[in-house]
Amino acid sequence: MSKPFKLSELDQFIGTQRYYRMSSRVVLTDGTHYLAERVGCYWLMDVIASYLIEARIQDWFVLATLDVQQSEGLVRLEDGNGHCHVSQAIPHTDFPFAQVRIYAVWDGEDWVLMLPSEY
């Protein structure tokens, strides 16, 4: 049995050693890969990746948030200044925290999904 996951575990990620390819245009850093593995939230990375590609967001930086209340979630992709590009309600989630923030940065070839501490 694995130990309970604490959000503070993500503080150890201050850079990345490698990228983990999610799709032809999206990669995860060590931190977002660890989060997805530990909590089982590849679905969240997929939601973010899908909107980055399909919505054709032109910004080089996107703030993605997941807010959870009573097992319901809301994913928002913003420009970092309060302008929402897209949002999606998640009718049910077992995500263990009230909120998580993920940065998406366009590096010229790929969207890189990273934790704020890795920025």
mmCIF file of C-alpha atoms in Angstrom:
data_model
loop_
_atom_site.group_PDB
_atom_site.id
_atom_site.type_symbol
_atom_site.label_atom_id
_atom_site.label_comp_id
_atom_site.label_asym_id
_atom_site.label_seq_id
_atom_site.Cartn_x
_atom_site.Cartn_y
_atom_site.Cartn_z
ATOM 1 C CA MET A 1 0.000 0.000 0.000
ATOM 2 C CA SER A 2 1.399 3.394 -0.961
ATOM 3 C CA LYS A 3 1.531 6.320 1.425
ATOM 4 C CA PRO A 4 -1.084 9.072 1.085
ATOM 5 C CA PHE A 5 -0.173 11.753 -1.416
ATOM 6 C CA LYS A 6 0.394 15.256 -0.065
ATOM 7 C CA LEU A 7 0.236 18.293 -2.309
ATOM 8 C CA SER A 8 3.466 19.519 -0.698
ATOM 9 C CA GLU A 9 5.269 16.628 -2.448
ATOM 10 C CA LEU A 10 5.069 18.710 -5.621
ATOM 11 C CA ASP A 11 7.322 21.386 -4.081
ATOM 12 C CA GLN A 12 10.356 19.185 -4.790
ATOM 13 C CA PHE A 13 10.028 19.828 -8.525
ATOM 14 C CA ILE A 14 11.986 22.926 -9.507
ATOM 15 C CA GLY A 15 12.969 21.927 -13.016
ATOM 16 C CA THR A 16 12.803 18.854 -15.171
ATOM 17 C CA GLN A 17 15.268 16.220 -16.283
ATOM 18 C CA ARG A 18 13.140 14.858 -19.109
ATOM 19 C CA TYR A 19 9.897 15.314 -20.973
ATOM 20 C CA TYR A 20 7.142 12.706 -21.228
ATOM 21 C CA ARG A 21 5.287 12.866 -24.526
ATOM 22 C CA MET A 22 1.493 12.956 -24.211
ATOM 23 C CA SER A 23 0.687 13.697 -27.822
ATOM 24 C CA SER A 24 2.349 14.992 -30.947
ATOM 25 C CA ARG A 25 2.236 18.572 -29.546
ATOM 26 C CA VAL A 26 2.155 18.192 -25.736
ATOM 27 C CA VAL A 27 4.755 17.016 -23.211
ATOM 28 C CA LEU A 28 4.756 16.653 -19.436
ATOM 29 C CA THR A 29 7.619 17.620 -17.137
ATOM 30 C CA ASP A 30 8.855 15.461 -14.274
ATOM 31 C CA GLY A 31 6.444 17.230 -11.921
ATOM 32 C CA THR A 32 3.269 16.937 -13.979
ATOM 33 C CA HIS A 33 4.159 13.347 -14.851
ATOM 34 C CA TYR A 34 4.633 12.577 -11.139
ATOM 35 C CA LEU A 35 1.275 14.188 -10.309
ATOM 36 C CA ALA A 36 -0.503 12.257 -13.063
ATOM 37 C CA GLU A 37 1.064 8.978 -11.941
ATOM 38 C CA ARG A 38 0.597 9.457 -8.187
ATOM 39 C CA VAL A 39 -2.983 10.724 -8.286
ATOM 40 C CA GLY A 40 -4.121 9.000 -11.467
ATOM 41 C CA CYS A 41 -5.061 12.219 -13.204
ATOM 42 C CA TYR A 42 -3.860 11.663 -16.749
ATOM 43 C CA TRP A 43 -7.440 12.602 -17.616
ATOM 44 C CA LEU A 44 -6.689 16.147 -16.406
ATOM 45 C CA MET A 45 -3.541 16.384 -18.534
ATOM 46 C CA ASP A 46 -5.581 15.123 -21.482
ATOM 47 C CA VAL A 47 -8.312 17.735 -20.935
ATOM 48 C CA ILE A 48 -5.716 20.508 -20.832
ATOM 49 C CA ALA A 49 -3.840 19.145 -23.871
ATOM 50 C CA SER A 50 -7.027 18.751 -25.885
ATOM 51 C CA TYR A 51 -8.087 22.333 -25.339
ATOM 52 C CA LEU A 52 -4.622 23.729 -26.032
ATOM 53 C CA ILE A 53 -4.679 22.040 -29.440
ATOM 54 C CA GLU A 54 -8.356 22.264 -30.386
ATOM 55 C CA ALA A 55 -8.975 25.823 -29.171
ATOM 56 C CA ARG A 56 -5.849 26.980 -31.011
ATOM 57 C CA ILE A 57 -4.850 29.268 -28.177
ATOM 58 C CA GLN A 58 -2.400 31.844 -29.471
ATOM 59 C CA ASP A 59 -0.791 32.804 -26.147
ATOM 60 C CA TRP A 60 2.610 31.334 -25.307
ATOM 61 C CA PHE A 61 1.545 30.977 -21.647
ATOM 62 C CA VAL A 62 -1.661 29.436 -20.292
ATOM 63 C CA LEU A 63 -2.703 28.923 -16.677
ATOM 64 C CA ALA A 64 -4.778 25.766 -16.248
ATOM 65 C CA THR A 65 -6.638 25.245 -12.989
ATOM 66 C CA LEU A 66 -8.777 22.483 -11.614
ATOM 67 C CA ASP A 67 -11.086 23.497 -8.779
ATOM 68 C CA VAL A 68 -12.942 20.726 -6.965
ATOM 69 C CA GLN A 69 -15.971 21.035 -4.684
ATOM 70 C CA GLN A 70 -18.011 18.062 -3.483
ATOM 71 C CA SER A 71 -16.586 15.690 -6.119
ATOM 72 C CA GLU A 72 -17.363 18.091 -8.978
ATOM 73 C CA GLY A 73 -14.628 19.884 -10.832
ATOM 74 C CA LEU A 74 -14.116 22.874 -13.062
ATOM 75 C CA VAL A 75 -11.153 23.076 -15.422
ATOM 76 C CA ARG A 76 -10.262 26.555 -16.685
ATOM 77 C CA LEU A 77 -7.595 27.646 -19.142
ATOM 78 C CA GLU A 78 -6.715 31.326 -18.731
ATOM 79 C CA ASP A 79 -4.138 33.771 -19.969
ATOM 80 C CA GLY A 80 -2.813 34.340 -16.436
ATOM 81 C CA ASN A 81 -4.478 37.755 -16.223
ATOM 82 C CA GLY A 82 -8.029 36.578 -15.588
ATOM 83 C CA HIS A 83 -9.167 36.142 -19.207
ATOM 84 C CA CYS A 84 -10.656 32.662 -19.621
ATOM 85 C CA HIS A 85 -9.982 30.940 -22.940
ATOM 86 C CA VAL A 86 -12.115 27.897 -22.169
ATOM 87 C CA SER A 87 -13.653 26.028 -19.242
ATOM 88 C CA GLN A 88 -15.161 22.607 -18.731
ATOM 89 C CA ALA A 89 -17.289 21.250 -15.917
ATOM 90 C CA ILE A 90 -16.288 17.822 -14.652
ATOM 91 C CA PRO A 91 -19.450 16.150 -13.271
ATOM 92 C CA HIS A 92 -17.527 13.756 -11.027
ATOM 93 C CA THR A 93 -13.908 13.487 -9.925
ATOM 94 C CA ASP A 94 -12.008 11.775 -7.163
ATOM 95 C CA PHE A 95 -9.144 14.267 -7.426
ATOM 96 C CA PRO A 96 -7.912 14.524 -3.829
ATOM 97 C CA PHE A 97 -7.323 18.281 -3.569
ATOM 98 C CA ALA A 98 -9.490 21.384 -3.772
ATOM 99 C CA GLN A 99 -7.283 22.996 -6.424
ATOM 100 C CA VAL A 100 -4.283 22.400 -8.613
ATOM 101 C CA ARG A 101 -2.577 24.819 -10.975
ATOM 102 C CA ILE A 102 -0.631 23.780 -14.049
ATOM 103 C CA TYR A 103 1.251 26.056 -16.406
ATOM 104 C CA ALA A 104 1.249 25.373 -20.129
ATOM 105 C CA VAL A 105 4.078 27.051 -22.013
ATOM 106 C CA TRP A 106 4.583 27.005 -25.780
ATOM 107 C CA ASP A 107 8.276 26.347 -26.500
ATOM 108 C CA GLY A 108 8.017 26.840 -30.253
ATOM 109 C CA GLU A 109 7.359 23.173 -30.998
ATOM 110 C CA ASP A 110 5.340 21.760 -28.097
ATOM 111 C CA TRP A 111 3.075 22.742 -25.258
ATOM 112 C CA VAL A 112 4.973 21.933 -22.053
ATOM 113 C CA LEU A 113 2.698 21.194 -19.064
ATOM 114 C CA MET A 114 4.538 22.008 -15.845
ATOM 115 C CA LEU A 115 4.007 22.730 -12.196
ATOM 116 C CA PRO A 116 4.339 26.371 -11.112
ATOM 117 C CA SER A 117 7.522 25.469 -9.204
ATOM 118 C CA GLU A 118 9.072 24.220 -12.465
ATOM 119 C CA TYR A 119 8.434 27.461 -14.350
#
